[in-house]
């Protein structure tokens, strides 16, 4: 029977640490770290994420600004807001909630964010920094996974790590962070031959493919650590991961639940990145 990795508890612990550091930061510098979140249109899931990000900021004592722009916002208007926030000294982190409405160019807006304020770590400058292992910001979801491993006492060094999924936001940076932590990393995707056999080799299996119950007992080695990044909505409205929890839990040594595993960590890592951005500005 696997031990549960409690993302809610670990996240609460890290947020308490960020809150303490923020108090210290404020008494030293006389201002709080500031995060601006831009949301365009009315995607209900995005609205929930943005609300939670604002709440997270309040919890740790950050200054936060939320810009809710109408669906009909033009690229020029969005670019102008990013330019204004780039120049705003009270704002240390800028996050443009994705996905954007179809008529807007995501790449253009992400490139426009000042890399020193890019707390999502989506700007190609920061993506490149991650590749060479010299980074200020880590993308929130992979950083959350690394923090879960670290705080559970699981060291990837020398271990076989298998990442299922190769997205720019999770799979690719996840592989890179496990590599920096001295894991031996394999990335699986839709064209991988005999994916189950590759996954079964893993000491640490990270699943970020976006398909409910994709990983069953046949894909997991006895005693493996299983990290489920999936967030899928079942027909009955219930949230479920990419791992068939009931089937895999008896085999794994550690497993993250969904919800309550990786999910709570992502906003915590965003807060960490915002604090880092503010600290970098403060020492200048
Ligand atoms: N939409 C879903 N996840 C994310 C994220 O981590 N950052 C941004 N900007 N948008 C998202």
Short mmCIF file of N, CA and C in Angstrom, two decimals, residues 146-269:
data_model
loop_
_atom_site.label_atom_id
_atom_site.label_comp_id
_atom_site.label_asym_id
_atom_site.label_seq_id
_atom_site.Cartn_x
_atom_site.Cartn_y
_atom_site.Cartn_z
N UNK A 146 8.86 18.82 -8.04
CA UNK A 146 10.18 18.70 -7.43
C UNK A 146 10.12 18.98 -5.93
N UNK A 147 9.30 19.98 -5.56
CA UNK A 147 9.16 20.32 -4.13
C UNK A 147 8.49 19.17 -3.37
N UNK A 148 7.51 18.52 -3.98
CA UNK A 148 6.86 17.36 -3.34
C UNK A 148 7.88 16.25 -3.10
N UNK A 149 8.70 15.97 -4.13
CA UNK A 149 9.71 14.91 -3.98
C UNK A 149 10.69 15.26 -2.86
N UNK A 150 11.17 16.50 -2.93
CA UNK A 150 12.17 16.93 -1.95
C UNK A 150 11.65 16.84 -0.52
N UNK A 151 10.43 17.33 -0.33
CA UNK A 151 9.88 17.36 1.04
C UNK A 151 9.41 15.99 1.50
N UNK A 152 9.36 15.03 0.58
CA UNK A 152 9.02 13.66 0.98
C UNK A 152 10.30 12.84 1.16
N UNK A 153 11.44 13.48 0.90
CA UNK A 153 12.72 12.78 1.07
C UNK A 153 13.05 11.84 -0.09
N UNK A 154 12.48 12.11 -1.27
CA UNK A 154 12.75 11.26 -2.44
C UNK A 154 13.76 11.99 -3.33
N UNK A 155 14.94 11.38 -3.49
CA UNK A 155 16.01 12.01 -4.27
C UNK A 155 16.10 11.32 -5.64
N UNK A 156 15.88 12.07 -6.73
CA UNK A 156 15.93 11.44 -8.06
C UNK A 156 17.33 10.98 -8.49
N UNK A 157 18.37 11.39 -7.77
CA UNK A 157 19.74 11.09 -8.21
C UNK A 157 19.92 9.59 -8.44
N UNK A 158 20.38 9.26 -9.65
CA UNK A 158 20.66 7.87 -9.99
C UNK A 158 19.43 7.03 -10.29
N UNK A 159 18.25 7.61 -10.11
CA UNK A 159 17.02 6.82 -10.32
C UNK A 159 16.56 6.88 -11.78
N UNK A 160 15.82 5.87 -12.18
CA UNK A 160 15.19 5.90 -13.50
C UNK A 160 13.90 6.69 -13.38
N UNK A 161 13.85 7.82 -14.08
CA UNK A 161 12.67 8.68 -14.02
C UNK A 161 11.99 8.64 -15.39
N UNK A 162 10.72 8.36 -15.42
CA UNK A 162 9.98 8.36 -16.68
C UNK A 162 8.88 9.41 -16.59
N UNK A 163 8.89 10.30 -17.59
CA UNK A 163 7.86 11.35 -17.69
C UNK A 163 6.94 10.96 -18.84
N UNK A 164 5.66 10.87 -18.58
CA UNK A 164 4.70 10.59 -19.67
C UNK A 164 4.02 11.91 -20.03
N UNK A 165 4.27 12.38 -21.26
CA UNK A 165 3.77 13.68 -21.71
C UNK A 165 4.93 14.60 -22.03
N UNK A 166 4.80 15.36 -23.13
CA UNK A 166 5.92 16.21 -23.56
C UNK A 166 5.49 17.64 -23.83
N UNK A 167 4.55 18.14 -23.04
CA UNK A 167 4.10 19.52 -23.26
C UNK A 167 5.19 20.51 -22.85
N UNK A 168 5.09 21.73 -23.40
CA UNK A 168 6.05 22.77 -23.02
C UNK A 168 5.87 23.21 -21.58
N UNK A 169 4.65 23.10 -21.07
CA UNK A 169 4.36 23.60 -19.71
C UNK A 169 4.74 22.59 -18.65
N UNK A 170 4.57 21.29 -18.93
CA UNK A 170 4.86 20.29 -17.89
C UNK A 170 5.94 19.28 -18.33
N UNK A 171 5.66 18.46 -19.32
CA UNK A 171 6.52 17.32 -19.63
C UNK A 171 7.98 17.70 -19.89
N UNK A 172 8.19 18.65 -20.83
CA UNK A 172 9.58 19.00 -21.18
C UNK A 172 10.34 19.61 -20.01
N UNK A 173 9.81 20.67 -19.35
CA UNK A 173 10.58 21.19 -18.21
C UNK A 173 10.71 20.18 -17.07
N UNK A 174 9.70 19.32 -16.89
CA UNK A 174 9.78 18.29 -15.83
C UNK A 174 10.99 17.39 -16.07
N UNK A 175 11.16 16.96 -17.34
CA UNK A 175 12.29 16.09 -17.69
C UNK A 175 13.60 16.81 -17.36
N UNK A 176 13.64 18.09 -17.67
CA UNK A 176 14.87 18.86 -17.45
C UNK A 176 15.20 18.98 -15.96
N UNK A 177 14.18 19.23 -15.14
CA UNK A 177 14.43 19.37 -13.70
C UNK A 177 14.87 18.04 -13.08
N UNK A 178 14.29 16.94 -13.54
CA UNK A 178 14.71 15.63 -13.03
C UNK A 178 16.15 15.33 -13.46
N UNK A 179 16.49 15.78 -14.67
CA UNK A 179 17.86 15.62 -15.16
C UNK A 179 18.83 16.45 -14.32
N UNK A 180 18.45 17.71 -14.03
CA UNK A 180 19.30 18.55 -13.17
C UNK A 180 19.48 17.92 -11.79
N UNK A 181 18.47 17.16 -11.36
CA UNK A 181 18.55 16.49 -10.05
C UNK A 181 19.23 15.12 -10.18
N UNK A 182 19.90 14.91 -11.31
CA UNK A 182 20.71 13.70 -11.55
C UNK A 182 19.92 12.41 -11.72
N UNK A 183 18.65 12.56 -12.15
CA UNK A 183 17.90 11.37 -12.54
C UNK A 183 18.30 10.93 -13.94
N UNK A 184 18.02 9.68 -14.28
CA UNK A 184 18.18 9.19 -15.65
C UNK A 184 16.78 9.22 -16.26
N UNK A 185 16.61 10.14 -17.24
CA UNK A 185 15.25 10.52 -17.60
C UNK A 185 14.85 10.03 -19.00
N UNK A 186 13.66 9.48 -19.08
CA UNK A 186 13.05 9.09 -20.34
C UNK A 186 11.71 9.83 -20.47
N UNK A 187 11.46 10.37 -21.66
CA UNK A 187 10.18 11.05 -21.89
C UNK A 187 9.35 10.19 -22.86
N UNK A 188 8.14 9.84 -22.45
CA UNK A 188 7.24 9.04 -23.29
C UNK A 188 6.13 9.95 -23.84
N UNK A 189 5.60 9.57 -25.00
CA UNK A 189 4.54 10.37 -25.63
C UNK A 189 3.70 9.48 -26.53
N UNK A 190 2.84 10.09 -27.31
CA UNK A 190 1.86 9.31 -28.08
C UNK A 190 2.51 8.37 -29.10
N UNK A 191 3.74 8.65 -29.50
CA UNK A 191 4.39 7.80 -30.51
C UNK A 191 5.37 6.80 -29.88
N UNK A 192 5.44 6.78 -28.56
CA UNK A 192 6.35 5.83 -27.90
C UNK A 192 5.87 4.40 -28.10
N UNK A 193 6.80 3.53 -28.48
CA UNK A 193 6.44 2.11 -28.67
C UNK A 193 6.47 1.40 -27.32
N UNK A 194 5.49 0.59 -27.06
CA UNK A 194 5.35 -0.16 -25.81
C UNK A 194 5.59 0.73 -24.58
N UNK A 195 4.77 1.73 -24.50
CA UNK A 195 4.88 2.71 -23.42
C UNK A 195 4.80 2.03 -22.04
N UNK A 196 3.94 1.02 -21.93
CA UNK A 196 3.78 0.34 -20.63
C UNK A 196 5.11 -0.25 -20.16
N UNK A 197 5.86 -0.85 -21.10
CA UNK A 197 7.14 -1.47 -20.73
C UNK A 197 8.15 -0.41 -20.28
N UNK A 198 8.13 0.75 -20.96
CA UNK A 198 9.05 1.83 -20.58
C UNK A 198 8.66 2.37 -19.20
N UNK A 199 7.35 2.58 -19.00
CA UNK A 199 6.87 3.12 -17.72
C UNK A 199 7.21 2.16 -16.57
N UNK A 200 7.14 0.87 -16.85
CA UNK A 200 7.41 -0.15 -15.81
C UNK A 200 8.86 -0.14 -15.33
N UNK A 201 9.74 0.49 -16.09
CA UNK A 201 11.14 0.61 -15.69
C UNK A 201 11.33 1.69 -14.63
N UNK A 202 10.35 2.56 -14.49
CA UNK A 202 10.55 3.79 -13.70
C UNK A 202 10.63 3.53 -12.20
N UNK A 203 11.61 4.19 -11.57
CA UNK A 203 11.60 4.30 -10.10
C UNK A 203 10.70 5.47 -9.71
N UNK A 204 10.75 6.53 -10.56
CA UNK A 204 9.87 7.69 -10.35
C UNK A 204 9.10 7.90 -11.66
N UNK A 205 7.79 7.83 -11.59
CA UNK A 205 6.94 7.96 -12.77
C UNK A 205 6.09 9.23 -12.64
N UNK A 206 6.29 10.16 -13.57
CA UNK A 206 5.51 11.41 -13.55
C UNK A 206 4.57 11.39 -14.75
N UNK A 207 3.29 11.54 -14.51
CA UNK A 207 2.31 11.40 -15.58
C UNK A 207 1.59 12.72 -15.82
N UNK A 208 1.75 13.23 -17.04
CA UNK A 208 1.13 14.52 -17.41
C UNK A 208 0.66 14.42 -18.85
N UNK A 209 -0.37 13.64 -19.05
CA UNK A 209 -0.80 13.36 -20.42
C UNK A 209 -2.22 13.84 -20.67
N UNK A 210 -2.97 14.09 -19.58
CA UNK A 210 -4.32 14.63 -19.73
C UNK A 210 -5.35 13.62 -20.16
N UNK A 211 -5.16 12.35 -19.74
CA UNK A 211 -6.17 11.32 -20.03
C UNK A 211 -6.52 10.55 -18.76
N UNK A 212 -7.78 10.59 -18.40
CA UNK A 212 -8.22 9.97 -17.14
C UNK A 212 -7.83 8.50 -17.09
N UNK A 213 -7.28 8.10 -15.96
CA UNK A 213 -6.95 6.69 -15.69
C UNK A 213 -6.04 6.05 -16.74
N UNK A 214 -5.19 6.84 -17.37
CA UNK A 214 -4.31 6.32 -18.42
C UNK A 214 -3.32 5.28 -17.87
N UNK A 215 -2.81 5.53 -16.68
CA UNK A 215 -1.80 4.63 -16.11
C UNK A 215 -2.47 3.62 -15.18
N UNK A 216 -2.38 2.36 -15.56
CA UNK A 216 -2.93 1.29 -14.73
C UNK A 216 -1.82 0.48 -14.10
N UNK A 217 -2.18 -0.60 -13.45
CA UNK A 217 -1.23 -1.45 -12.72
C UNK A 217 -0.15 -2.01 -13.65
N UNK A 218 -0.48 -2.22 -14.92
CA UNK A 218 0.48 -2.81 -15.86
C UNK A 218 1.62 -1.86 -16.22
N UNK A 219 1.52 -0.59 -15.82
CA UNK A 219 2.56 0.39 -16.19
C UNK A 219 3.45 0.78 -15.01
N UNK A 220 3.27 0.13 -13.88
CA UNK A 220 3.97 0.57 -12.67
C UNK A 220 4.75 -0.58 -12.04
N UNK A 221 6.02 -0.30 -11.75
CA UNK A 221 6.88 -1.28 -11.08
C UNK A 221 6.55 -1.30 -9.58
N UNK A 222 6.68 -2.43 -8.97
CA UNK A 222 6.49 -2.54 -7.52
C UNK A 222 7.43 -1.55 -6.80
N UNK A 223 6.88 -0.72 -5.95
CA UNK A 223 7.70 0.21 -5.17
C UNK A 223 8.01 1.53 -5.85
N UNK A 224 7.46 1.76 -7.05
CA UNK A 224 7.72 3.03 -7.75
C UNK A 224 7.03 4.20 -7.04
N UNK A 225 7.61 5.39 -7.26
CA UNK A 225 6.98 6.64 -6.81
C UNK A 225 6.14 7.15 -7.98
N UNK A 226 4.86 7.40 -7.76
CA UNK A 226 3.97 7.79 -8.87
C UNK A 226 3.40 9.18 -8.61
N UNK A 227 3.72 10.10 -9.53
CA UNK A 227 3.27 11.49 -9.41
C UNK A 227 2.27 11.77 -10.54
N UNK A 228 1.07 12.12 -10.15
CA UNK A 228 -0.03 12.30 -11.12
C UNK A 228 -0.32 13.79 -11.30
N UNK A 229 0.05 14.31 -12.48
CA UNK A 229 -0.16 15.74 -12.75
C UNK A 229 -1.53 15.98 -13.40
N UNK A 230 -2.22 14.89 -13.73
CA UNK A 230 -3.49 15.01 -14.47
C UNK A 230 -4.60 15.70 -13.69
N UNK A 231 -5.44 16.38 -14.42
CA UNK A 231 -6.65 17.01 -13.84
C UNK A 231 -7.74 16.84 -14.88
N UNK A 232 -8.49 15.79 -14.77
CA UNK A 232 -9.54 15.52 -15.77
C UNK A 232 -10.89 15.54 -15.08
N UNK A 233 -11.87 16.02 -15.82
CA UNK A 233 -13.23 16.10 -15.27
C UNK A 233 -14.01 14.91 -15.83
N UNK A 234 -14.50 14.05 -14.93
CA UNK A 234 -15.32 12.91 -15.38
C UNK A 234 -16.71 13.37 -15.77
N UNK A 235 -17.46 12.50 -16.45
CA UNK A 235 -18.83 12.83 -16.89
C UNK A 235 -19.70 13.23 -15.69
N UNK A 236 -19.44 12.61 -14.52
CA UNK A 236 -20.26 12.95 -13.34
C UNK A 236 -19.76 14.22 -12.63
N UNK A 237 -18.77 14.90 -13.23
CA UNK A 237 -18.30 16.17 -12.68
C UNK A 237 -17.12 16.02 -11.72
N UNK A 238 -16.80 14.76 -11.36
CA UNK A 238 -15.69 14.54 -10.41
C UNK A 238 -14.34 14.76 -11.06
N UNK A 239 -13.41 15.28 -10.25
CA UNK A 239 -12.04 15.51 -10.72
C UNK A 239 -11.25 14.22 -10.61
N UNK A 240 -10.49 13.89 -11.64
CA UNK A 240 -9.68 12.67 -11.56
C UNK A 240 -8.35 12.88 -12.29
N UNK A 241 -7.35 12.11 -11.90
CA UNK A 241 -6.02 12.27 -12.49
C UNK A 241 -5.80 11.43 -13.72
N UNK A 242 -4.52 11.29 -14.12
CA UNK A 242 -4.15 10.45 -15.26
C UNK A 242 -3.83 9.02 -14.81
N UNK A 243 -3.82 8.81 -13.50
CA UNK A 243 -3.46 7.50 -12.95
C UNK A 243 -4.71 6.85 -12.35
N UNK A 244 -4.88 5.56 -12.63
CA UNK A 244 -5.97 4.81 -12.01
C UNK A 244 -5.54 4.53 -10.56
N UNK A 245 -5.94 5.41 -9.69
CA UNK A 245 -5.44 5.41 -8.30
C UNK A 245 -5.68 4.07 -7.60
N UNK A 246 -6.90 3.55 -7.72
CA UNK A 246 -7.26 2.31 -7.01
C UNK A 246 -6.38 1.15 -7.46
N UNK A 247 -6.05 1.12 -8.77
CA UNK A 247 -5.25 0.02 -9.30
C UNK A 247 -3.77 0.16 -8.95
N UNK A 248 -3.27 1.40 -8.91
CA UNK A 248 -1.83 1.64 -8.77
C UNK A 248 -1.40 1.75 -7.30
N UNK A 249 -2.28 2.22 -6.46
CA UNK A 249 -1.91 2.46 -5.05
C UNK A 249 -1.33 1.22 -4.37
N UNK A 250 -1.88 0.01 -4.60
CA UNK A 250 -1.31 -1.16 -3.91
C UNK A 250 0.12 -1.51 -4.36
N UNK A 251 0.55 -0.98 -5.53
CA UNK A 251 1.85 -1.35 -6.08
C UNK A 251 2.93 -0.32 -5.76
N UNK A 252 2.54 0.95 -5.78
CA UNK A 252 3.51 2.05 -5.62
C UNK A 252 4.01 2.15 -4.18
N UNK A 253 5.17 2.83 -4.02
CA UNK A 253 5.63 3.11 -2.64
C UNK A 253 5.06 4.43 -2.16
N UNK A 254 4.98 5.41 -3.09
CA UNK A 254 4.38 6.72 -2.81
C UNK A 254 3.50 7.08 -3.99
N UNK A 255 2.42 7.80 -3.71
CA UNK A 255 1.54 8.24 -4.80
C UNK A 255 0.89 9.56 -4.42
N UNK A 256 0.67 10.42 -5.43
CA UNK A 256 -0.06 11.67 -5.18
C UNK A 256 -1.53 11.47 -5.51
N UNK A 257 -2.43 11.93 -4.65
CA UNK A 257 -3.86 11.85 -4.97
C UNK A 257 -4.27 12.98 -5.90
N UNK A 258 -5.40 12.83 -6.56
CA UNK A 258 -6.03 13.93 -7.32
C UNK A 258 -7.49 13.99 -6.90
N UNK A 259 -7.97 15.08 -6.35
CA UNK A 259 -7.22 16.30 -6.03
C UNK A 259 -6.38 16.14 -4.75
N UNK A 260 -5.57 17.16 -4.48
CA UNK A 260 -4.82 17.18 -3.23
C UNK A 260 -3.37 16.73 -3.35
N UNK A 261 -2.88 16.56 -4.59
CA UNK A 261 -1.49 16.17 -4.79
C UNK A 261 -0.70 17.33 -5.39
N UNK A 262 -0.49 17.26 -6.71
CA UNK A 262 0.29 18.29 -7.40
C UNK A 262 -0.48 19.63 -7.46
N UNK A 263 -1.80 19.55 -7.64
CA UNK A 263 -2.63 20.74 -7.83
C UNK A 263 -2.36 21.87 -6.85
N UNK A 264 -2.42 21.61 -5.54
CA UNK A 264 -2.23 22.70 -4.58
C UNK A 264 -0.84 23.33 -4.64
N UNK A 265 0.12 22.62 -5.23
CA UNK A 265 1.50 23.12 -5.25
C UNK A 265 1.73 24.21 -6.29
N UNK A 266 0.92 24.24 -7.35
CA UNK A 266 1.27 25.10 -8.48
C UNK A 266 1.19 26.57 -8.11
N UNK A 267 0.12 26.97 -7.42
CA UNK A 267 0.01 28.39 -7.04
C UNK A 267 1.08 28.73 -6.00
N UNK A 268 1.39 27.76 -5.15
CA UNK A 268 2.45 27.99 -4.15
C UNK A 268 3.78 28.30 -4.85
N UNK A 269 4.06 27.59 -5.92
CA UNK A 269 5.31 27.85 -6.66
C UNK A 269 5.26 29.21 -7.38
#
